[in-house]
Coordinates of C-alpha atoms in Angstrom, one line a residue:
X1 CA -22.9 16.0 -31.0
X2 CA -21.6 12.5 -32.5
X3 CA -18.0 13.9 -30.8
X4 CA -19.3 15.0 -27.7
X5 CA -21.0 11.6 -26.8
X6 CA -18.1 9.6 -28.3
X7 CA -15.4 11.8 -25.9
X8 CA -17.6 11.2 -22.9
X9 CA -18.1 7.7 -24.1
X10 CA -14.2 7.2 -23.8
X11 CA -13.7 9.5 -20.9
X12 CA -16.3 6.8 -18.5
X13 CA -14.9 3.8 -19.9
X14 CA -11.6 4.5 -18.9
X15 CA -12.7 5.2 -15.0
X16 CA -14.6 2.3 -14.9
X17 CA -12.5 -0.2 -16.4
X18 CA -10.1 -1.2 -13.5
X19 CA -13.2 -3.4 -12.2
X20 CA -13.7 -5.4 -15.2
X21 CA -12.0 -8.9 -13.9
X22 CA -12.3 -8.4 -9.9
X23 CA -16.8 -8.8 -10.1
X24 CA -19.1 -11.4 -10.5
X25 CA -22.3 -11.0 -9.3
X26 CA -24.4 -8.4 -9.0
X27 CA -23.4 -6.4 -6.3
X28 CA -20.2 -6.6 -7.5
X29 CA -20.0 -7.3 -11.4
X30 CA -19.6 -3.7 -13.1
X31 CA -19.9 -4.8 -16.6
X32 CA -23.2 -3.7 -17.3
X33 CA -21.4 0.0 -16.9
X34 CA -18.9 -0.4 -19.4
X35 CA -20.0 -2.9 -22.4
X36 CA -23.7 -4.0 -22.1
X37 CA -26.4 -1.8 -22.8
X38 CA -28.7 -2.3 -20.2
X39 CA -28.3 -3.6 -16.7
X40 CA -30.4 -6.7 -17.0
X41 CA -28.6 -9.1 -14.8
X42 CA -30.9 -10.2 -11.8
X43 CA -30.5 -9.5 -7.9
X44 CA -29.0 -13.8 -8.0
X45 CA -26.2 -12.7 -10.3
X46 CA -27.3 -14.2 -13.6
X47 CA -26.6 -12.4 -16.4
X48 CA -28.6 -12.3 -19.4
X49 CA -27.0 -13.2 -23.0
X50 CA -27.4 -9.8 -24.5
X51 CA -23.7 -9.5 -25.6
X52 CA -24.4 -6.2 -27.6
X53 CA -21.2 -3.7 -27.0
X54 CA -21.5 -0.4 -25.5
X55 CA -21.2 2.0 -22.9
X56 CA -24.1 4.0 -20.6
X57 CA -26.3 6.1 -22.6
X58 CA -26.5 9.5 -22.0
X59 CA -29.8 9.0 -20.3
X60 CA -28.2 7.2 -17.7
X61 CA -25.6 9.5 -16.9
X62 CA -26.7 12.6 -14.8
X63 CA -23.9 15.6 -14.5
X64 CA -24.8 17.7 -11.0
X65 CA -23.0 20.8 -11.4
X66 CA -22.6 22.3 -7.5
X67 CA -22.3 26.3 -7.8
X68 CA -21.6 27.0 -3.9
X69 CA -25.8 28.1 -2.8
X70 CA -26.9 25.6 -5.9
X71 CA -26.8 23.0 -8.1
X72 CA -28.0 21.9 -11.8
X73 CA -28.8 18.7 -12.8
X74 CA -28.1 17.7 -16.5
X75 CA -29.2 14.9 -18.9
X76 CA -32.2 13.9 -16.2
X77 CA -34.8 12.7 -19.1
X78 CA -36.1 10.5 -16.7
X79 CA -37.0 13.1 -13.8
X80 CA -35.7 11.1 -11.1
X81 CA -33.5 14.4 -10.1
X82 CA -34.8 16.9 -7.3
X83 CA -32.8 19.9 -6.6
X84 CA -33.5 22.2 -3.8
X85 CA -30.6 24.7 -3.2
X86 CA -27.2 22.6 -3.5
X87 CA -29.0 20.0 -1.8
X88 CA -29.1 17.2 -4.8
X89 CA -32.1 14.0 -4.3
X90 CA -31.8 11.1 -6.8
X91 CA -34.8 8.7 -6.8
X92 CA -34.3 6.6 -9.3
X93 CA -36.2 2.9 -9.1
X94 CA -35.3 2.0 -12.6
X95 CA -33.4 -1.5 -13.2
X96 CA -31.1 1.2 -15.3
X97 CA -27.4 1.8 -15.6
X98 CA -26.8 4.9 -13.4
X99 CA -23.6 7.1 -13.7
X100 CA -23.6 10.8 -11.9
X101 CA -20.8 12.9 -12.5
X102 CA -20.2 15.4 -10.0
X103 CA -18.2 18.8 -10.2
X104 CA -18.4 22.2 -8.4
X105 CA -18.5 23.4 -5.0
X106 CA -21.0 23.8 -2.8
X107 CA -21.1 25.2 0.7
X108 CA -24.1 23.9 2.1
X109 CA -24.9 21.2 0.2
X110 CA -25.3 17.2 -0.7
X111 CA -26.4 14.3 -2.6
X112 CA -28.8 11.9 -1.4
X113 CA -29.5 8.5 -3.6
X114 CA -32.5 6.0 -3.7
X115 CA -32.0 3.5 -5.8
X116 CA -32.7 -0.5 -5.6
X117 CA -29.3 -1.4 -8.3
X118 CA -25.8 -1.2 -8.1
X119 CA -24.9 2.5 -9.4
X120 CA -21.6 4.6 -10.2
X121 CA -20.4 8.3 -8.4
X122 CA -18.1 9.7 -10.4
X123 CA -16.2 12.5 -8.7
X124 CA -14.5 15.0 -11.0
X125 CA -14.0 17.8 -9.2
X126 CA -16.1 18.2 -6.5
X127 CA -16.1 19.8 -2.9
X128 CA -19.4 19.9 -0.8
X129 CA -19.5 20.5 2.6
X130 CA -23.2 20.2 4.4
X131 CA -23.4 21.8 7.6
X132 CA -26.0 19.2 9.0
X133 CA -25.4 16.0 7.5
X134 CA -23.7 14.2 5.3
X135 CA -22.0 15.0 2.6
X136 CA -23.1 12.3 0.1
X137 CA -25.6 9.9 1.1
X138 CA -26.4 6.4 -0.4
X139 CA -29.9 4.7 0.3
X140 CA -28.8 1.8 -1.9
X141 CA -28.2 -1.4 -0.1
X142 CA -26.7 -2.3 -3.6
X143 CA -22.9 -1.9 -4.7
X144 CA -21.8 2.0 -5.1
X145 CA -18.6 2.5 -7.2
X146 CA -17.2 5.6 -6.4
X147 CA -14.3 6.8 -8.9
X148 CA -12.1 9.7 -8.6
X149 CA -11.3 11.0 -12.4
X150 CA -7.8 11.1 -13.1
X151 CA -5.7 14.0 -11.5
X152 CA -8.7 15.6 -9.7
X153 CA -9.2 16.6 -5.9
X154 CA -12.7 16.3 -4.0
X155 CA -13.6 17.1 -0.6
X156 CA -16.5 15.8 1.2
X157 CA -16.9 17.3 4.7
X158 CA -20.0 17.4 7.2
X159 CA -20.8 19.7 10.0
X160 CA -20.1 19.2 13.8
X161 CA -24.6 18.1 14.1
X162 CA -26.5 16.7 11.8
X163 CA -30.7 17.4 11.8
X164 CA -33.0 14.7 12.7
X165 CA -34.2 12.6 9.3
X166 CA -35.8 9.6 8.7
X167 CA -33.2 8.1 6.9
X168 CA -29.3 6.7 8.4
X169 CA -26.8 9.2 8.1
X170 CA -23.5 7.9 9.6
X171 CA -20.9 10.3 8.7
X172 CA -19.8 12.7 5.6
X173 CA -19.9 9.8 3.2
X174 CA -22.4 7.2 4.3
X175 CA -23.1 3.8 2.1
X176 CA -25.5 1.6 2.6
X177 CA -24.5 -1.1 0.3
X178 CA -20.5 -2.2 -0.2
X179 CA -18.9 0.9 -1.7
X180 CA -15.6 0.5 -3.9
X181 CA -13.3 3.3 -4.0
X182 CA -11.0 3.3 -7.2
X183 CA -9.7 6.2 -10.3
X184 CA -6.4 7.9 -10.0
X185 CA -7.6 10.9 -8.4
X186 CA -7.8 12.5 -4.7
X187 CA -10.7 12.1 -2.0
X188 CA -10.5 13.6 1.1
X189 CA -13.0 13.2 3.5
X190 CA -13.9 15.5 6.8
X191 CA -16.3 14.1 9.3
X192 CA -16.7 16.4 12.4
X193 CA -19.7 15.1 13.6
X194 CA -19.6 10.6 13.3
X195 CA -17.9 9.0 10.6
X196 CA -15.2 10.3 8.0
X197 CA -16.7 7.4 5.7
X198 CA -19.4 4.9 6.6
X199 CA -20.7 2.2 5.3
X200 CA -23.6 -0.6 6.4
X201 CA -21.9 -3.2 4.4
X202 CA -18.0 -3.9 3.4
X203 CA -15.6 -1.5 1.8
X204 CA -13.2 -2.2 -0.8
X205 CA -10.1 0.3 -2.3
X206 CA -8.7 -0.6 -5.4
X207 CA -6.7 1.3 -8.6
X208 CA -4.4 3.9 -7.6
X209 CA -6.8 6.1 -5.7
X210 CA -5.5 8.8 -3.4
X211 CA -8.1 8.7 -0.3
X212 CA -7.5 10.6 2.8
X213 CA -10.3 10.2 5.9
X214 CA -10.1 12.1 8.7
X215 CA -12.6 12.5 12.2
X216 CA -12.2 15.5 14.0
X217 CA -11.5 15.7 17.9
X218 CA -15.7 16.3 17.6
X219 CA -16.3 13.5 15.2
X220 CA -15.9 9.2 15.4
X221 CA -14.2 6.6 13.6
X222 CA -12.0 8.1 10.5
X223 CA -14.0 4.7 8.4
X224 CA -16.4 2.4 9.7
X225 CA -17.8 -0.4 7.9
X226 CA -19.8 -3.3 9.1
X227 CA -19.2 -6.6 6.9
X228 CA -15.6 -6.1 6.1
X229 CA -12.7 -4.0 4.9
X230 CA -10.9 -5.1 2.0
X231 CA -7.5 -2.6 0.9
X232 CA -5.9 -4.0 -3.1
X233 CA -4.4 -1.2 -3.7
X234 CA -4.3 2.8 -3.6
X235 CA -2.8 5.5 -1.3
X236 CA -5.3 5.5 2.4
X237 CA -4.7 7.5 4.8
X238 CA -6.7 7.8 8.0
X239 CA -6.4 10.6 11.0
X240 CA -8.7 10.0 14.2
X241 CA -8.4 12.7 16.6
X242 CA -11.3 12.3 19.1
X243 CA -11.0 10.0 22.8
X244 CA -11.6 6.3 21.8
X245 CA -11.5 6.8 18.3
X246 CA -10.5 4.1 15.9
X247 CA -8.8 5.1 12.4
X248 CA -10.3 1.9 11.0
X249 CA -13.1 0.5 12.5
X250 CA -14.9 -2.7 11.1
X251 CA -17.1 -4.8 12.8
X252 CA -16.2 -8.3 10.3
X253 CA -12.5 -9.2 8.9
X254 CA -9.9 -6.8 7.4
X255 CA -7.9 -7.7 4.5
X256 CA -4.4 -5.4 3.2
X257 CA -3.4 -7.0 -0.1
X258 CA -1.8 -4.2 -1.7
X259 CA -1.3 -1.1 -1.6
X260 CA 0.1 2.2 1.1
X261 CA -2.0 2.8 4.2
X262 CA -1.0 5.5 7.3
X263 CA -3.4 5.3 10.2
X264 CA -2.6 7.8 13.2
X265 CA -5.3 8.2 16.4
X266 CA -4.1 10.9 19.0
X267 CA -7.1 10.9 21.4
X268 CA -6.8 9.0 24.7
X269 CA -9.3 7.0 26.8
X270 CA -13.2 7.3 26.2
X271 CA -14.2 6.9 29.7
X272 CA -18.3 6.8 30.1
X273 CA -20.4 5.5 33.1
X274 CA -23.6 3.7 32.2
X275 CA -26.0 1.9 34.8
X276 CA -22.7 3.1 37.4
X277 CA -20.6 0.9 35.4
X278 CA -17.5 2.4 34.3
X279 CA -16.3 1.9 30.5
X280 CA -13.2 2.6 29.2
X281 CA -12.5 2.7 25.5
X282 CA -8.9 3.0 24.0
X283 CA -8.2 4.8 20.6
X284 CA -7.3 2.2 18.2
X285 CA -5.4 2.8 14.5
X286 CA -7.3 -0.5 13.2
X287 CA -10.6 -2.3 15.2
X288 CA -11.1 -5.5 13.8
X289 CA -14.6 -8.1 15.2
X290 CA -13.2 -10.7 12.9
X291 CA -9.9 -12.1 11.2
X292 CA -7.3 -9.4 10.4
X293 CA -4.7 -10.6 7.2
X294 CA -2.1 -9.0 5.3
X295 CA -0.3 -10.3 2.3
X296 CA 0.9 -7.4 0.8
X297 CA 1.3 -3.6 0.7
X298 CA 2.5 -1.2 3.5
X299 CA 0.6 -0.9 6.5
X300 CA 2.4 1.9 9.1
X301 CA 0.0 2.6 12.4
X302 CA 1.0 5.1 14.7
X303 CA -1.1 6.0 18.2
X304 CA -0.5 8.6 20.6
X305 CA -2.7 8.8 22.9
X306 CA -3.0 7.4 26.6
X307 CA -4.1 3.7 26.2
X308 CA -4.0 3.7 22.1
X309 CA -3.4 0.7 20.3
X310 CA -1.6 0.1 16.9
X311 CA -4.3 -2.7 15.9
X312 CA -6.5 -4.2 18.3
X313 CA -8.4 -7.1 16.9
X314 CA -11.4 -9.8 18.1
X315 CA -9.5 -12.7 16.2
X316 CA -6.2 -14.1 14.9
X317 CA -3.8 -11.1 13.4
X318 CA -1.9 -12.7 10.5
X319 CA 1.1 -11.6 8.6
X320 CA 2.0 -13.3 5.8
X321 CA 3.4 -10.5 3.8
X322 CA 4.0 -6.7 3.1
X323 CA 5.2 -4.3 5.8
X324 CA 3.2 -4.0 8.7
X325 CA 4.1 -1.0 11.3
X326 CA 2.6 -0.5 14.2
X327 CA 4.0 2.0 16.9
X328 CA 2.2 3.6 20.3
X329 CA 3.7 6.1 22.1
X330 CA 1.1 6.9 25.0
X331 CA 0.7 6.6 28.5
X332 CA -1.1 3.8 30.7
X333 CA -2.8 6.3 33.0
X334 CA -6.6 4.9 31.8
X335 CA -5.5 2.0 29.6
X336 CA -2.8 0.0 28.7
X337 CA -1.2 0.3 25.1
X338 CA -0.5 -1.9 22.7
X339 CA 1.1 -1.6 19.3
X340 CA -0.4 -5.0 18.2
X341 CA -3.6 -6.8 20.4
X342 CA -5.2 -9.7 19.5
X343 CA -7.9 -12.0 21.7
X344 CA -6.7 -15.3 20.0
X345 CA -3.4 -15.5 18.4
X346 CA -0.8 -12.8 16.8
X347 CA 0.7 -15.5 13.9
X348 CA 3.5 -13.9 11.6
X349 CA 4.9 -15.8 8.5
X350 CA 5.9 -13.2 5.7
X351 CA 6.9 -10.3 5.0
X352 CA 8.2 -7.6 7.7
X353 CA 6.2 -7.0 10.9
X354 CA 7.5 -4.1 13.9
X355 CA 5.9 -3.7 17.4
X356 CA 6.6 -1.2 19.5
X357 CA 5.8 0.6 22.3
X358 CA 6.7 3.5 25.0
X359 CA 4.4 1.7 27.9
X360 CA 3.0 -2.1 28.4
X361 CA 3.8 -4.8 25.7
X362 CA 4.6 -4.2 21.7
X363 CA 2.6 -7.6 21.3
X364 CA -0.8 -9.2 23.2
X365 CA -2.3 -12.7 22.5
X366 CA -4.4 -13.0 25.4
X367 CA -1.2 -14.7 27.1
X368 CA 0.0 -14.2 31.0
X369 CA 3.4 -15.4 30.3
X370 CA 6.1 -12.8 30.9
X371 CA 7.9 -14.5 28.2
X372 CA 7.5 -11.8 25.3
X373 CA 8.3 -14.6 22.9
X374 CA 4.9 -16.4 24.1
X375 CA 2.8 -13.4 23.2
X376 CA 3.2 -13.8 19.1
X377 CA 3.6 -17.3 16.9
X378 CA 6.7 -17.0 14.0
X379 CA 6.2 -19.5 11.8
X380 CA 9.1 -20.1 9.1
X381 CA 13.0 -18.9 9.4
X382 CA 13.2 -15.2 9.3
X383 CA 16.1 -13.7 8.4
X384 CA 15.9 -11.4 11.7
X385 CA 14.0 -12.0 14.6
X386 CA 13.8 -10.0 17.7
X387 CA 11.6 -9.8 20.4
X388 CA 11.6 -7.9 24.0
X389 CA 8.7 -7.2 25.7
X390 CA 8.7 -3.4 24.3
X391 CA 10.1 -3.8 20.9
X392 CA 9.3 -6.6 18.2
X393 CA 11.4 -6.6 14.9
X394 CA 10.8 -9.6 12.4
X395 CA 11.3 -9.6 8.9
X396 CA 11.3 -12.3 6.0
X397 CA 12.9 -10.6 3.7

């Protein structure tokens, strides 16, 4: 038994430790899951001066075992675990350390969390697909850590309805709170109905994570989140399929530090007629309300569809480094593409930035000036630089 713990012991540390120096407070600081032994920081982010070492007990680690019609719940000694079918409820309003560990398959299943703290979803081997909602569910406005385990694939995919609950349900993985996405393993994520992934507060990807969301021609957005999108590292990759569909759709600023991201949308105009006005939506590889920055990674956007933008964003688009792509290839019967669109200001400074496009202009400001040097600010001496109305190439390095 001594083994057993100590193995498992080992096995969480190592997927949990990439956030050890990147949180502070305590929707973000995930010490408490690696080397205290209770969670007793407060909701302000002061942390108590218990410095004993350790890792979660095994009474705060729940393994749900999904076995296609069912599910089994292990290590529950606290009964906060209901299991009905595959469908998995967690109702936990402990102040706790909370790690579940999921595994199996399940073909009409899910998980649904209550909790008031920040918890961890480890996925180690896991597919569930729920024909009428999502397939995980987190009620926690608190931080959720989801880490893949090393070398494993999971699957999370909804159906093309979702029944009437009390409860949000915004697409196959829904998050209340800001949910970080790390491990070295695979997610891939199926929304057919809303969302791929969805979250009520900001995202963040991190580690070396291999995360693939896609939205259906019957779904949405391939990830929506409303206070911000933040990509360090990892391998995203984003498919939206339906009319007006964004890959990336946040509703607060976008940050690309690190890391490789492919966004491609292939739906055309969302045309809908409300009060007898007549609204036209575009498909868009990134929708940005705030500030959209990049200093590092690879960014390559790619949208096909009549009227589809690479990124179309509510503020300044800065480039200060990395490789930023952006490409559209579809008509203007509805709309008018554009590989890069910003209302205030397209500003490049770093790194290596391409804009092009089959129909209108590679690069929008808000400008009128048929001068396509007027529709984008270059700030420094690149070592090329050119830009046509249809095609912008400028690179740094």
């Amino acid at each position: 038994m001594i083994m057993r713990k100590t193995v498992i012991y080992l096995f969480l540390l190592g997927c949990l430790f990439p956030f050890a120096s990147s949180c502070e407070n305590d929707d973000t600081d995930f010490g408490a899951y690696k080397l205290v032994t209770s969670d007793n920081d407060d909701d302000d982010g002061e942390e108590d001066e218990d410095t004993t070492t350790n890792v979660p007990s095994l009474s705060d680690t729940l393994w749900v075992a999904y076995s296609v019609t069912s599910a089994t719940v292990m290590g529950d000694r606290k009964g906060i675990a209901a299991v009905s079918g595959a469908d998995v409820t967690i109702t936990d309003a402990t102040d706790s350390t909370l790690v579940l560990i999921l595994s199996g398959t399940a073909t009409d299943g899910s998980l649904l969390v209550y909790r008031e703290k920040k918890y961890t979803i480890l996925l180690n081997g896991v597919d569930i697909y729920n024909a009428d909602g999502p397939a995980i569910n987190n009620q926690c406005s608190k931080a959720l850590y989801i880490v893949c385990a090393d070398g494993t694939t999971n699957t999370l995919t909804d159906g093309t309805s979702y029944a009437d609950q009390t409860y949000q349900q915004k697409g196959a993985l829904f998050s209340e709170g800001q949910t970080y996405f790390s491990g070295a393993g695979t997610l891939n994520v199926y929304g057919n109905c809303r969302n791929a992934i969805a979250c009520d507060d900001y995202i963040t990807i991190e580690g070396d994570i291999v995360l693939n969301a896609t939205a259906s021609d019957t779904g949405t957005n391939g990830i929506k989140a409303n206070d911000g999108m933040f990509i360090n590292g990892g391998t995203l990759t984003v498919k939206a399929e339906a009319d007006g569909a964004r890959g990336i759709r946040c509703e607060a600023r976008t940050e690309i530090t690190g890391g490789t991201v492919t966004i491609t949308t292939s739906g055309d105009c969302k045309i809908e007629t409300v009060d007898g006005v007549v609204d036209t939506t575009s498909a868009a590889c990134i929708k940005s309300d705030s500030l959209f920055t990049m200093t590092g990674g690879t960014l390559t956007m790619t949208s096909s569809g009549d009227g589809g933008k690479g990124i179309n964003c509510s503020e300044d688009i800065r480039v200060c480094g990395g490789t930023f792509v952006a490409k559209t290839t579809g008509s203007n019967d509805d709309g008018k593409p554009k590989a890069v669109k910003s209302d205030t200001g397209i500003i490049v400074s770093g790194g290596s930035f391409t804009a092009t496009v089959k129909k209108s202009w590679a690069c929008d400001n808000g400008t009128d000036s048929e001068t396509p040097s007027d529709h984008l600010t270059v700030e420094g001496t690149p070592v090329t630089k050119s830009i046509t109305k249809k095609s912008v190439i400028i690179n740094f390095e």
